[in-house]
mmCIF file of N, CA and C in Angstrom:
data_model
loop_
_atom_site.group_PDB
_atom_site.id
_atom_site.type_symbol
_atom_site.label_atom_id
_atom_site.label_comp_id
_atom_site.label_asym_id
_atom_site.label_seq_id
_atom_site.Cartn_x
_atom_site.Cartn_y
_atom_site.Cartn_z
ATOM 1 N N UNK F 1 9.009 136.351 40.772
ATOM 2 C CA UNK F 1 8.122 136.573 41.884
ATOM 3 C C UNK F 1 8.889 136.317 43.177
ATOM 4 N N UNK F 2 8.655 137.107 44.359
ATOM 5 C CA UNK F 2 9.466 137.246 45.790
ATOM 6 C C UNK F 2 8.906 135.447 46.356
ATOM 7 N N UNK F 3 9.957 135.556 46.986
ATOM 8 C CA UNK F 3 9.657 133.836 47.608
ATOM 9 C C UNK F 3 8.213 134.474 48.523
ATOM 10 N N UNK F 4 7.715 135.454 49.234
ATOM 11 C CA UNK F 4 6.663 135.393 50.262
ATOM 12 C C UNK F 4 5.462 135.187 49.458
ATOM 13 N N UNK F 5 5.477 135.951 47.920
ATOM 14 C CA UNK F 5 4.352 136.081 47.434
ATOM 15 C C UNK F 5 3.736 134.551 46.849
ATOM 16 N N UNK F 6 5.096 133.776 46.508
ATOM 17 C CA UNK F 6 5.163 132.570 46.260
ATOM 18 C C UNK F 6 4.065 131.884 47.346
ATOM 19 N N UNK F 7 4.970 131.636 48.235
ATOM 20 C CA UNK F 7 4.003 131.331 49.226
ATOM 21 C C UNK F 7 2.688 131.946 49.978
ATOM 22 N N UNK F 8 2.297 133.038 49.955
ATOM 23 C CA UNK F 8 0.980 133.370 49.873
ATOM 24 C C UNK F 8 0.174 132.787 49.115
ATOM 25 N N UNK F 9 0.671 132.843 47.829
ATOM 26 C CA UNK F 9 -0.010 132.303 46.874
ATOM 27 C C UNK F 9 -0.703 130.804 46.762
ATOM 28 N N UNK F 10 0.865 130.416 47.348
ATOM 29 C CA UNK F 10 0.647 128.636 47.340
ATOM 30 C C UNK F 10 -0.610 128.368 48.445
ATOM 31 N N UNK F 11 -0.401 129.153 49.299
ATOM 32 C CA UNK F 11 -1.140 129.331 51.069
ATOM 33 C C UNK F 11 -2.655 129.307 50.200
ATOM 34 N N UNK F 12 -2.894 130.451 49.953
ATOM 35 C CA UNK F 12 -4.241 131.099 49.878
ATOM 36 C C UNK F 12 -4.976 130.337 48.898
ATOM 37 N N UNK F 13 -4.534 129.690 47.912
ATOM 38 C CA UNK F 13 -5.661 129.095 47.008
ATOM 39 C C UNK F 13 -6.256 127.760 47.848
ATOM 40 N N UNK F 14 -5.412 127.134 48.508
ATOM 41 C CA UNK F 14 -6.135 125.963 48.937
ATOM 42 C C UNK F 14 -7.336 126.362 50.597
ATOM 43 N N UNK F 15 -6.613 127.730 50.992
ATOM 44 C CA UNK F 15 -7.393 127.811 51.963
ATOM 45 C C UNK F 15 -8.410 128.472 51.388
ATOM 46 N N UNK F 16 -8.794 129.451 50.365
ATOM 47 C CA UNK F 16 -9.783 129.851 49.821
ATOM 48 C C UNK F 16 -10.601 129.052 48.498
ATOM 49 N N UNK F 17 -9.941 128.257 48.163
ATOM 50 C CA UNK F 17 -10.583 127.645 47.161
ATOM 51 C C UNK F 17 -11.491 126.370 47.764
ATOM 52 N N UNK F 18 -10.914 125.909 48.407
ATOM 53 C CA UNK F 18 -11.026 124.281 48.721
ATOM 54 C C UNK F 18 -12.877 124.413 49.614
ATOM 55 N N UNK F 19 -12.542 126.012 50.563
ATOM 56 C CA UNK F 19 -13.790 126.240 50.781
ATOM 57 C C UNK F 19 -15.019 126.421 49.676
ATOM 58 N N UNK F 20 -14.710 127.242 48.575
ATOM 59 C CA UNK F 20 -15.425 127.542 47.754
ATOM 60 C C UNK F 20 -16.309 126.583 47.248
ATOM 61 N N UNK F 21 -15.402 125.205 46.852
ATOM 62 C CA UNK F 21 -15.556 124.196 46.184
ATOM 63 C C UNK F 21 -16.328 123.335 47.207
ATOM 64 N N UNK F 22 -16.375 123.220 48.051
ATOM 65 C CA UNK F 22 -17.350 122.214 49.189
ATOM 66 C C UNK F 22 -18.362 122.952 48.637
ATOM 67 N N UNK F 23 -18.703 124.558 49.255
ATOM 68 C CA UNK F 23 -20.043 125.355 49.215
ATOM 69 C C UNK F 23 -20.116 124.917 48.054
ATOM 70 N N UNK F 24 -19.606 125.180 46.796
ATOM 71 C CA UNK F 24 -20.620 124.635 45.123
ATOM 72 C C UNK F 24 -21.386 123.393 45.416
ATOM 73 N N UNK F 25 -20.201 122.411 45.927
ATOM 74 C CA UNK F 25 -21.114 120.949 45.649
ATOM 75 C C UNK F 25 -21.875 120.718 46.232
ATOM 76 N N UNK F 26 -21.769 121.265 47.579
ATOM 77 C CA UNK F 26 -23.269 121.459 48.409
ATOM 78 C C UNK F 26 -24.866 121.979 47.544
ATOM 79 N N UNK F 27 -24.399 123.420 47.605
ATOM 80 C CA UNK F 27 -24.655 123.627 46.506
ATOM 81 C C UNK F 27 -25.890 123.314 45.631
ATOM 82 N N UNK F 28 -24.881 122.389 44.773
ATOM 83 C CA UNK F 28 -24.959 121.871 43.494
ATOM 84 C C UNK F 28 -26.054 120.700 44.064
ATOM 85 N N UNK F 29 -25.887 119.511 44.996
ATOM 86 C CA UNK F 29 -26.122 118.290 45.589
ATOM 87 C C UNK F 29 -27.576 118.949 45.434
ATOM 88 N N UNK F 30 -27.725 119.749 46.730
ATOM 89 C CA UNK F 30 -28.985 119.798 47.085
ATOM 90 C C UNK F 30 -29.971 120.992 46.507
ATOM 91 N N UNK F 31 -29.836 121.722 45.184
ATOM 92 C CA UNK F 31 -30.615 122.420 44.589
ATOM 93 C C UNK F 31 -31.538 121.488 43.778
ATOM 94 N N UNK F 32 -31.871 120.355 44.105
ATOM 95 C CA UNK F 32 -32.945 119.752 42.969
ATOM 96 C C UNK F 32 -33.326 118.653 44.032
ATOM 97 N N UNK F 33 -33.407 118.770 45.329
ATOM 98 C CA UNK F 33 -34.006 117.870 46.182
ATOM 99 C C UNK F 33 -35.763 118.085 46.149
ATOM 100 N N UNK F 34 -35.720 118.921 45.748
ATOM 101 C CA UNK F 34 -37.617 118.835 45.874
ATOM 102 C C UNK F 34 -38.218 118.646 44.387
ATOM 103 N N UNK F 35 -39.730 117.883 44.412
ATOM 104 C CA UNK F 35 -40.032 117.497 43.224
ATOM 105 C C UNK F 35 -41.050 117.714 43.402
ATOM 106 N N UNK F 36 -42.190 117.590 42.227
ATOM 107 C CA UNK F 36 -43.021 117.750 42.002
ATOM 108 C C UNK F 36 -43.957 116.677 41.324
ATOM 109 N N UNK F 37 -45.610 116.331 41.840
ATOM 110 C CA UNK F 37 -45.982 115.309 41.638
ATOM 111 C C UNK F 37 -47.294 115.887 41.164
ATOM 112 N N UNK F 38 -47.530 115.816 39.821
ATOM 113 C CA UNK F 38 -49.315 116.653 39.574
ATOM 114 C C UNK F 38 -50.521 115.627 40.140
ATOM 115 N N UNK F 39 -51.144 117.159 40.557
ATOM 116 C CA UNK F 39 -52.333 116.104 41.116
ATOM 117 C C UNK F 39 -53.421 116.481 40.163
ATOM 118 N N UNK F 40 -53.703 117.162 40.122
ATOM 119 C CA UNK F 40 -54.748 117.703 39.052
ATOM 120 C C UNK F 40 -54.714 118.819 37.937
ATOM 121 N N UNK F 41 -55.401 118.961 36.771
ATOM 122 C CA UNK F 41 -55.259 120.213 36.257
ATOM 123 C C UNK F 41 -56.250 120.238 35.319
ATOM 124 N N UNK F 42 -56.963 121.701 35.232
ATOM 125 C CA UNK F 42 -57.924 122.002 34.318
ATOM 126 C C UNK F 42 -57.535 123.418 33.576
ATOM 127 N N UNK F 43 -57.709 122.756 32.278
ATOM 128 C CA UNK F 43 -57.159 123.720 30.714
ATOM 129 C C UNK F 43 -58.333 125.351 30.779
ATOM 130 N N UNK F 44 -57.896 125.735 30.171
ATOM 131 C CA UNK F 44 -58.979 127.273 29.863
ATOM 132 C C UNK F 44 -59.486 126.840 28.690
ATOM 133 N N UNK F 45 -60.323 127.697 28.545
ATOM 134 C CA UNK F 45 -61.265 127.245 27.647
ATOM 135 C C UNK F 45 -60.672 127.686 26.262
ATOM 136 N N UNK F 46 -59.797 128.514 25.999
ATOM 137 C CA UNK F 46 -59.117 128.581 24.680
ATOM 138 C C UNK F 46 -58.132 127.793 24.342
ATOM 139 N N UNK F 47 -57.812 126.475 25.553
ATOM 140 C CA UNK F 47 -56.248 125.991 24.963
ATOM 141 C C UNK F 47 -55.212 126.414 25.311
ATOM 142 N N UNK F 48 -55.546 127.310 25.470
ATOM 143 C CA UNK F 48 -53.905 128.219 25.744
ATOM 144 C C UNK F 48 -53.260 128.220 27.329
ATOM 145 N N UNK F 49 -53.620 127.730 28.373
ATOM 146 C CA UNK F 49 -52.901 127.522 29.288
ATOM 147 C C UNK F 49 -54.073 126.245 29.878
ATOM 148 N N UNK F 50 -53.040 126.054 30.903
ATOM 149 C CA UNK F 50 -53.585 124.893 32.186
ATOM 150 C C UNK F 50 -53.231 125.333 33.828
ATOM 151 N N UNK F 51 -54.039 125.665 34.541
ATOM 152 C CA UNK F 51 -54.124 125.258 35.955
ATOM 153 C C UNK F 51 -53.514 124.040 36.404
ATOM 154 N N UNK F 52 -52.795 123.891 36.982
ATOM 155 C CA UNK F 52 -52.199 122.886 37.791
ATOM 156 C C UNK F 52 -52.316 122.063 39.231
ATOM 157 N N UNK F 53 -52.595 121.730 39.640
ATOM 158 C CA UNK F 53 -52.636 121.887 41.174
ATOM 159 C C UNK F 53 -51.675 120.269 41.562
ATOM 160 N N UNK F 54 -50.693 120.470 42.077
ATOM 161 C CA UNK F 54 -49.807 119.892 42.597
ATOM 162 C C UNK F 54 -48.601 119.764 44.060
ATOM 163 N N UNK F 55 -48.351 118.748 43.933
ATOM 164 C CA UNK F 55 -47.866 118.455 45.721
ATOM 165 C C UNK F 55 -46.271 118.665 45.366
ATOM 166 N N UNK F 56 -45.892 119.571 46.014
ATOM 167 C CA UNK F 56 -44.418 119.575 46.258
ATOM 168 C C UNK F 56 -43.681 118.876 47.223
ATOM 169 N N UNK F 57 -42.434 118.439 47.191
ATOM 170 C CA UNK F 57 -42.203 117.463 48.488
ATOM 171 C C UNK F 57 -40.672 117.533 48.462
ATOM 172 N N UNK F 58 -39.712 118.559 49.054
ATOM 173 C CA UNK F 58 -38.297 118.897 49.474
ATOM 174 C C UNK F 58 -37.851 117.809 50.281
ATOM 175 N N UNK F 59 -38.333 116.454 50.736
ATOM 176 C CA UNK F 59 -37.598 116.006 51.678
ATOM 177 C C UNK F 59 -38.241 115.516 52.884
ATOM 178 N N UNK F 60 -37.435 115.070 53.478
ATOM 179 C CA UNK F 60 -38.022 114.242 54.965
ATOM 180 C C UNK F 60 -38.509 115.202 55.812
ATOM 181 N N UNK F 61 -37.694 116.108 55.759
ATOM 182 C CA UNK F 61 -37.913 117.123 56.900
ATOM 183 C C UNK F 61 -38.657 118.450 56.758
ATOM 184 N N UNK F 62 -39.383 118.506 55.912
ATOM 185 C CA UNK F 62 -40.187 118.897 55.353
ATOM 186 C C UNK F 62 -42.079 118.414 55.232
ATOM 187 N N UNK F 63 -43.280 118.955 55.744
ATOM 188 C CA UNK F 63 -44.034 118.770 55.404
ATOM 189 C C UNK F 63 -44.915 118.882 53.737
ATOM 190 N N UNK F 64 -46.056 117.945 53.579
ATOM 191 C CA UNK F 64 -46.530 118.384 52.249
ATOM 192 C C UNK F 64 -47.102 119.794 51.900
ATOM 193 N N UNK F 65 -47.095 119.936 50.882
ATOM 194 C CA UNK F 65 -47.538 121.333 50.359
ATOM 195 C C UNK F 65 -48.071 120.856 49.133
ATOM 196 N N UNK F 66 -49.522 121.902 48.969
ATOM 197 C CA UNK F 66 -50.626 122.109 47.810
ATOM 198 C C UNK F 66 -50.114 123.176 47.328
ATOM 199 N N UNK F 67 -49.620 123.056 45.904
ATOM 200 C CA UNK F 67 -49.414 124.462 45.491
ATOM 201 C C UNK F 67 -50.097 123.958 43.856
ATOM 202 N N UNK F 68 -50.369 125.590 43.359
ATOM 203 C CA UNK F 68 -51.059 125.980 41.884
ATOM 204 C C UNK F 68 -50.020 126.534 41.081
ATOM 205 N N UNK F 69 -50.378 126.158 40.218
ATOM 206 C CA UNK F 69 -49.037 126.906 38.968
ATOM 207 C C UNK F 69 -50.301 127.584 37.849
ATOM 208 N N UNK F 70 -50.367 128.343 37.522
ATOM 209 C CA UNK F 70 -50.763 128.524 35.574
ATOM 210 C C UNK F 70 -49.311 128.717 34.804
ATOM 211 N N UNK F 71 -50.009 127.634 33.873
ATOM 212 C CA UNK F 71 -48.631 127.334 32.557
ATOM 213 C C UNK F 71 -48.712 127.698 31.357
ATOM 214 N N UNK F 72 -48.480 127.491 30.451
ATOM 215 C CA UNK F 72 -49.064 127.420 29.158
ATOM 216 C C UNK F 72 -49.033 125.991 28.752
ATOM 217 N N UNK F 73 -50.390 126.002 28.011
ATOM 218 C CA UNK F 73 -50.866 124.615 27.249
ATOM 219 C C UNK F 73 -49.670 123.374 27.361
ATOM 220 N N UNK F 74 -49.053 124.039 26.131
ATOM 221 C CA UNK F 74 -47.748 122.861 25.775
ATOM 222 C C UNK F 74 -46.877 122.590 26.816
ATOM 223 N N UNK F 75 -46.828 123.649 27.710
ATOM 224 C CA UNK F 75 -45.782 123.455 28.539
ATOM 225 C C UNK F 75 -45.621 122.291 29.820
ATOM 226 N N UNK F 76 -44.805 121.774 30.076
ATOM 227 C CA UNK F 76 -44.379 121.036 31.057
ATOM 228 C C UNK F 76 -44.211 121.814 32.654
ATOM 229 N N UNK F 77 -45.008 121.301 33.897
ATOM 230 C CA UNK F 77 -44.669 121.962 35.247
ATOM 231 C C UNK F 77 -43.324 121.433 35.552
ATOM 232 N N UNK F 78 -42.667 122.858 35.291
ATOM 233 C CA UNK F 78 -41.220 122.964 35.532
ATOM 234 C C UNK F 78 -41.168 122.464 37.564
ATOM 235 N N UNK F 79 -39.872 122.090 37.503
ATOM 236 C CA UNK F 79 -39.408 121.780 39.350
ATOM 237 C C UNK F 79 -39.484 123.265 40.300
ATOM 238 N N UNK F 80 -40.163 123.889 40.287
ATOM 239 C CA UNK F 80 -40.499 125.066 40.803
ATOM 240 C C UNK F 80 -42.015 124.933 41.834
ATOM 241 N N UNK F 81 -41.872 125.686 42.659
ATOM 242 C CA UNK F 81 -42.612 125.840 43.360
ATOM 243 C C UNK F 81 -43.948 126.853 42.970
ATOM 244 N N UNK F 82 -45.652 126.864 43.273
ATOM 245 C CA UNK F 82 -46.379 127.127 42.453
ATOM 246 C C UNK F 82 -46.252 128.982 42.176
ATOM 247 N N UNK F 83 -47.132 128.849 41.226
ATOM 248 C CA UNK F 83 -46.703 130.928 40.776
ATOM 249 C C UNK F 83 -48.077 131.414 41.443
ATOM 250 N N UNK F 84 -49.449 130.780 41.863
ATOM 251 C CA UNK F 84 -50.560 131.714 42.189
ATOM 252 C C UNK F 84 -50.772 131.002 43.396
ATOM 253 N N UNK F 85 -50.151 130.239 43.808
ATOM 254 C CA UNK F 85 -51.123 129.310 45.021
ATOM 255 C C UNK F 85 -50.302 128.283 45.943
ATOM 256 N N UNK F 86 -50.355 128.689 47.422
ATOM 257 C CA UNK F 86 -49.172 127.750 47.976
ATOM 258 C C UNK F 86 -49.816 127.496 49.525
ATOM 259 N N UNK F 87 -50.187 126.118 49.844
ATOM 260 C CA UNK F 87 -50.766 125.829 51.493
ATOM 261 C C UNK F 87 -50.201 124.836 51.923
ATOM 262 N N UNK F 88 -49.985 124.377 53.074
ATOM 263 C CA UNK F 88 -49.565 123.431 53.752
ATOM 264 C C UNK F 88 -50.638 122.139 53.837
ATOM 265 N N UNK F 89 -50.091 121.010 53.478
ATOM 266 C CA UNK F 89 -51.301 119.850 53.531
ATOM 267 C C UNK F 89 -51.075 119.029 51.879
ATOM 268 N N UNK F 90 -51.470 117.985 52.217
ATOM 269 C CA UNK F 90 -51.113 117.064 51.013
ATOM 270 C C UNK F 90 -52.797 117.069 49.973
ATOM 271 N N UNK F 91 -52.172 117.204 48.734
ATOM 272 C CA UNK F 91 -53.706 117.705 47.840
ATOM 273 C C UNK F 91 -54.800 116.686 48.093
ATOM 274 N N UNK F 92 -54.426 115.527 48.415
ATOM 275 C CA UNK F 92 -55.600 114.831 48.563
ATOM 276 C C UNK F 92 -56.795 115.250 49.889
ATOM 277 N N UNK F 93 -56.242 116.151 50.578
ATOM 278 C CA UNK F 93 -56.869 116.234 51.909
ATOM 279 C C UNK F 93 -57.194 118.265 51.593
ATOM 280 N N UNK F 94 -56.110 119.029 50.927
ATOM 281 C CA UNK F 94 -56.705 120.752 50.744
ATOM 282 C C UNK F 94 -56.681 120.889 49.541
ATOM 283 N N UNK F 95 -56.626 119.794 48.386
ATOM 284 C CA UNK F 95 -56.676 120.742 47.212
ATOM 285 C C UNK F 95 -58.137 121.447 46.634
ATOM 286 N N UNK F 96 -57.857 122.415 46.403
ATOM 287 C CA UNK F 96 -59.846 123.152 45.655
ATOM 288 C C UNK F 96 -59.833 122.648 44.309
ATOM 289 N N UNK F 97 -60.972 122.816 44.059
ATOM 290 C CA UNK F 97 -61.265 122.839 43.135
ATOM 291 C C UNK F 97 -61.008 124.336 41.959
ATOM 292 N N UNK F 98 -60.388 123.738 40.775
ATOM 293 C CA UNK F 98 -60.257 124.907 39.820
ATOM 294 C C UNK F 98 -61.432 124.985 38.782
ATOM 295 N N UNK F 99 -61.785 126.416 38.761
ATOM 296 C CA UNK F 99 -62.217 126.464 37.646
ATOM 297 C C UNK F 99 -62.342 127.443 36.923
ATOM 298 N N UNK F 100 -62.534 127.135 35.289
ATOM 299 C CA UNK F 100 -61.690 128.876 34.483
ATOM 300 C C UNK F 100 -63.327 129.536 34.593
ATOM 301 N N UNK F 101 -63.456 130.994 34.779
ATOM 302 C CA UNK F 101 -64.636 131.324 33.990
ATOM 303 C C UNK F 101 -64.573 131.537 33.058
ATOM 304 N N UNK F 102 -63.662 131.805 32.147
ATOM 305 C CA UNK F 102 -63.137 132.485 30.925
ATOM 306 C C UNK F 102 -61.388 132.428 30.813
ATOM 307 N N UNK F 103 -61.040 132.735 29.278
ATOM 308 C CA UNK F 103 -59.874 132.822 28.822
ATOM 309 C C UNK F 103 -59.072 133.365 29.641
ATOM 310 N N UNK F 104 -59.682 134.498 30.291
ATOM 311 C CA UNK F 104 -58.527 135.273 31.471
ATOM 312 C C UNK F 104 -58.716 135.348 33.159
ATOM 313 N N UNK F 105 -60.004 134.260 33.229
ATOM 314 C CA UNK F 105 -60.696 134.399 34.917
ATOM 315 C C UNK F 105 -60.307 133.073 35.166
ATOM 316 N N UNK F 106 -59.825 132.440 35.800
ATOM 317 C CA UNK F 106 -59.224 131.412 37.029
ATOM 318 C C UNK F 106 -59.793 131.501 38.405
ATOM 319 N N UNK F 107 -61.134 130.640 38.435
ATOM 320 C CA UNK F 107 -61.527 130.583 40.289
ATOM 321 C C UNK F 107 -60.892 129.272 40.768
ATOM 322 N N UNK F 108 -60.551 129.623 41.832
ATOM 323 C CA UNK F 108 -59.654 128.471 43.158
ATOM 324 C C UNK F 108 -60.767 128.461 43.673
ATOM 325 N N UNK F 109 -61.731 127.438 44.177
ATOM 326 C CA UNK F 109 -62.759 126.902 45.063
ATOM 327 C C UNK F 109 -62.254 126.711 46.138
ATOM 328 N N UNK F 110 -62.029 127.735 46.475
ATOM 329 C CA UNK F 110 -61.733 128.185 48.415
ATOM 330 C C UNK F 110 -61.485 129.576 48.852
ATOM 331 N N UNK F 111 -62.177 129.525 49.981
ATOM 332 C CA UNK F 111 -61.561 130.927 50.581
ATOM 333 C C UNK F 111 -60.365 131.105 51.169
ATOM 334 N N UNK F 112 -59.644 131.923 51.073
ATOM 335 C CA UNK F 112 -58.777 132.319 52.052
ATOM 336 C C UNK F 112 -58.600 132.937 53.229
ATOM 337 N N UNK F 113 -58.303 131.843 53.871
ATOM 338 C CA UNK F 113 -58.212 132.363 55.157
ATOM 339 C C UNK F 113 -56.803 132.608 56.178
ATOM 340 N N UNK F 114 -55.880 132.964 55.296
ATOM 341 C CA UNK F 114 -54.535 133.653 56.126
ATOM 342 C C UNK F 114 -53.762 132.658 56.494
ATOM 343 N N UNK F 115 -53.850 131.094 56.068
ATOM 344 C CA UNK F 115 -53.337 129.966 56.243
ATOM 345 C C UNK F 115 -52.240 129.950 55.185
ATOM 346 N N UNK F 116 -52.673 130.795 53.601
ATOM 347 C CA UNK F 116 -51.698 130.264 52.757
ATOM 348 C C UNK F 116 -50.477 131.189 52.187
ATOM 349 N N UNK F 117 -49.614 130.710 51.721
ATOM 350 C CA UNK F 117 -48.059 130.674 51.879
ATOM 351 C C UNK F 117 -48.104 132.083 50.585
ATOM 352 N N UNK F 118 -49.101 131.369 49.765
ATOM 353 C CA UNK F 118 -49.377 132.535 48.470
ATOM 354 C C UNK F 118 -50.566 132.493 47.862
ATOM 355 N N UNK F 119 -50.631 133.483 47.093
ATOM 356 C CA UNK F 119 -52.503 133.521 47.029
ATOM 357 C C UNK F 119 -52.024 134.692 46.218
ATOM 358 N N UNK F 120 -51.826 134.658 45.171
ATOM 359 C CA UNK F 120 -52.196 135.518 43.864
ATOM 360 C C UNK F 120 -53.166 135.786 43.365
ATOM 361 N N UNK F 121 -53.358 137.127 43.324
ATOM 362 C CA UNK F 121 -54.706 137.430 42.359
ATOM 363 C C UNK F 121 -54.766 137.921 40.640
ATOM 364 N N UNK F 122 -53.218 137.973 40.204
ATOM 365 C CA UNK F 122 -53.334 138.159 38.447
ATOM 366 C C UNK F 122 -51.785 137.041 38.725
ATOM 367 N N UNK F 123 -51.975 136.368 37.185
ATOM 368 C CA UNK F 123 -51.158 135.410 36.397
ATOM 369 C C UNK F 123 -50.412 136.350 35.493
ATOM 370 N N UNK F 124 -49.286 136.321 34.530
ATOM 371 C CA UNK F 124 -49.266 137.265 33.324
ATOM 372 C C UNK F 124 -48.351 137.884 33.522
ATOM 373 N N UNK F 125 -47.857 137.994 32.186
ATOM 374 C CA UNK F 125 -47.298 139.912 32.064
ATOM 375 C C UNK F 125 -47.391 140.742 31.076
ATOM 376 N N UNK F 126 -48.328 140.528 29.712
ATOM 377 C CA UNK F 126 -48.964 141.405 28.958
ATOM 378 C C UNK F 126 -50.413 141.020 29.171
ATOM 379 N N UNK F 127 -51.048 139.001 28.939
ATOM 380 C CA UNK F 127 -52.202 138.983 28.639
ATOM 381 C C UNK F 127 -53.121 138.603 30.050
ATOM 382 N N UNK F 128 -52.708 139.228 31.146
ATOM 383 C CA UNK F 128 -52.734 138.672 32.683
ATOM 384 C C UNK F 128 -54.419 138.105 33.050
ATOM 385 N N UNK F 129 -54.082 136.922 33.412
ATOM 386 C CA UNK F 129 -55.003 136.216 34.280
ATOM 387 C C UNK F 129 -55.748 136.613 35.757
ATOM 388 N N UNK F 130 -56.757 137.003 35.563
ATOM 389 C CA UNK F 130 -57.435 137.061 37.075
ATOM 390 C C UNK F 130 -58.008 136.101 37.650
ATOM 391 N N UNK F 131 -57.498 135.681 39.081
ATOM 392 C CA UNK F 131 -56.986 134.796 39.912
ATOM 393 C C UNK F 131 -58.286 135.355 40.722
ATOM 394 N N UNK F 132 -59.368 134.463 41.329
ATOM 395 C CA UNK F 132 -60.226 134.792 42.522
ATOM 396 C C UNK F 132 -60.380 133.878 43.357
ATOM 397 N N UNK F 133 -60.625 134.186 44.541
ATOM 398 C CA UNK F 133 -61.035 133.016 45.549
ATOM 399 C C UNK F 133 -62.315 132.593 45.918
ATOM 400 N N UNK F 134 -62.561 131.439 46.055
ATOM 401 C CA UNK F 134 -64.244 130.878 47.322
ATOM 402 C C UNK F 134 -64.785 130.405 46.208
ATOM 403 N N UNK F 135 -66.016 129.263 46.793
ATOM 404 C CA UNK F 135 -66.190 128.642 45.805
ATOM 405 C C UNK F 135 -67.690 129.436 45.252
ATOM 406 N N UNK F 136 -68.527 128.836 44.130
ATOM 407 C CA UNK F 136 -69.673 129.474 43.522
ATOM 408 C C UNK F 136 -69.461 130.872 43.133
ATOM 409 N N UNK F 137 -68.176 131.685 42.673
ATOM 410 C CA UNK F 137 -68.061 133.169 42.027
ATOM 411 C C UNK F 137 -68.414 132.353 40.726
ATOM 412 N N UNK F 138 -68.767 133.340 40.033
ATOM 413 C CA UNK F 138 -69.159 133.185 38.710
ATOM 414 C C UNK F 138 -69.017 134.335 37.913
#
């Protein structure tokens, strides 16, 4: 190998690598700073999944958040942020009330009013859940 390429070589890994390697551990550090704390949850009436309703919390600099997940039964609320339902405010002060009408109907006891982050109306991807808002639907 030519002595320049030598030294390119020698040059370029530490100036391109050394960057690389900060960005990973960065990265790496702060992809699991936010957690999750359940506040409530009500099952469907077959067993087969659970409503969630839980407070997410990224950090200092960060306000609380009410968010909803549907899971399945057995399953554990993974460190993720919710899949049907996401507002600003700590659950003790906005969380609704859930309730299933059925195996595949999920009412959130609240209306929406353009405040929230997400607001899904089907769960699923063969046996999909319908998601409604406000309270007293039936």
């Amino acid at each position: 190998m030519k002595l320049w390429k030598k030294i390119a070589f020698s040059l370029g890994v530490p100036v391109i690598g050394v960057p690389l390697a900060i960005a990973g551990l960065f990265i790496y550090a702060t992809s699991d700073m936010c957690g999750n704390e359940v506040y409530s949850q009500v099952v469907s009436p077959d067993g087969k999944h659970k409503a969630v309703v839980f407070q997410r919390d990224c950090g200092a600099t960060t306000g609380f958040s009410t968010q909803i997940s549907i899971i399945d039964f057995s399953d554990d609320l993974k460190n993720e942020g919710g899949n049907i339902y996401i507002i600003d405010g700590h659950p003790k002060n906005v969380s609704p009330g859930l309730k299933w009408l059925s195996n595949t109907e999920l009412n959130v006891e609240r209306s929406l009013n353009g405040s929230e982050y997400k607001a899904e109306s089907k769960w699923g991807f063969f046996n999909k859940i319908s998601i409604t808002y406000g309270a007293g639907n039936s």
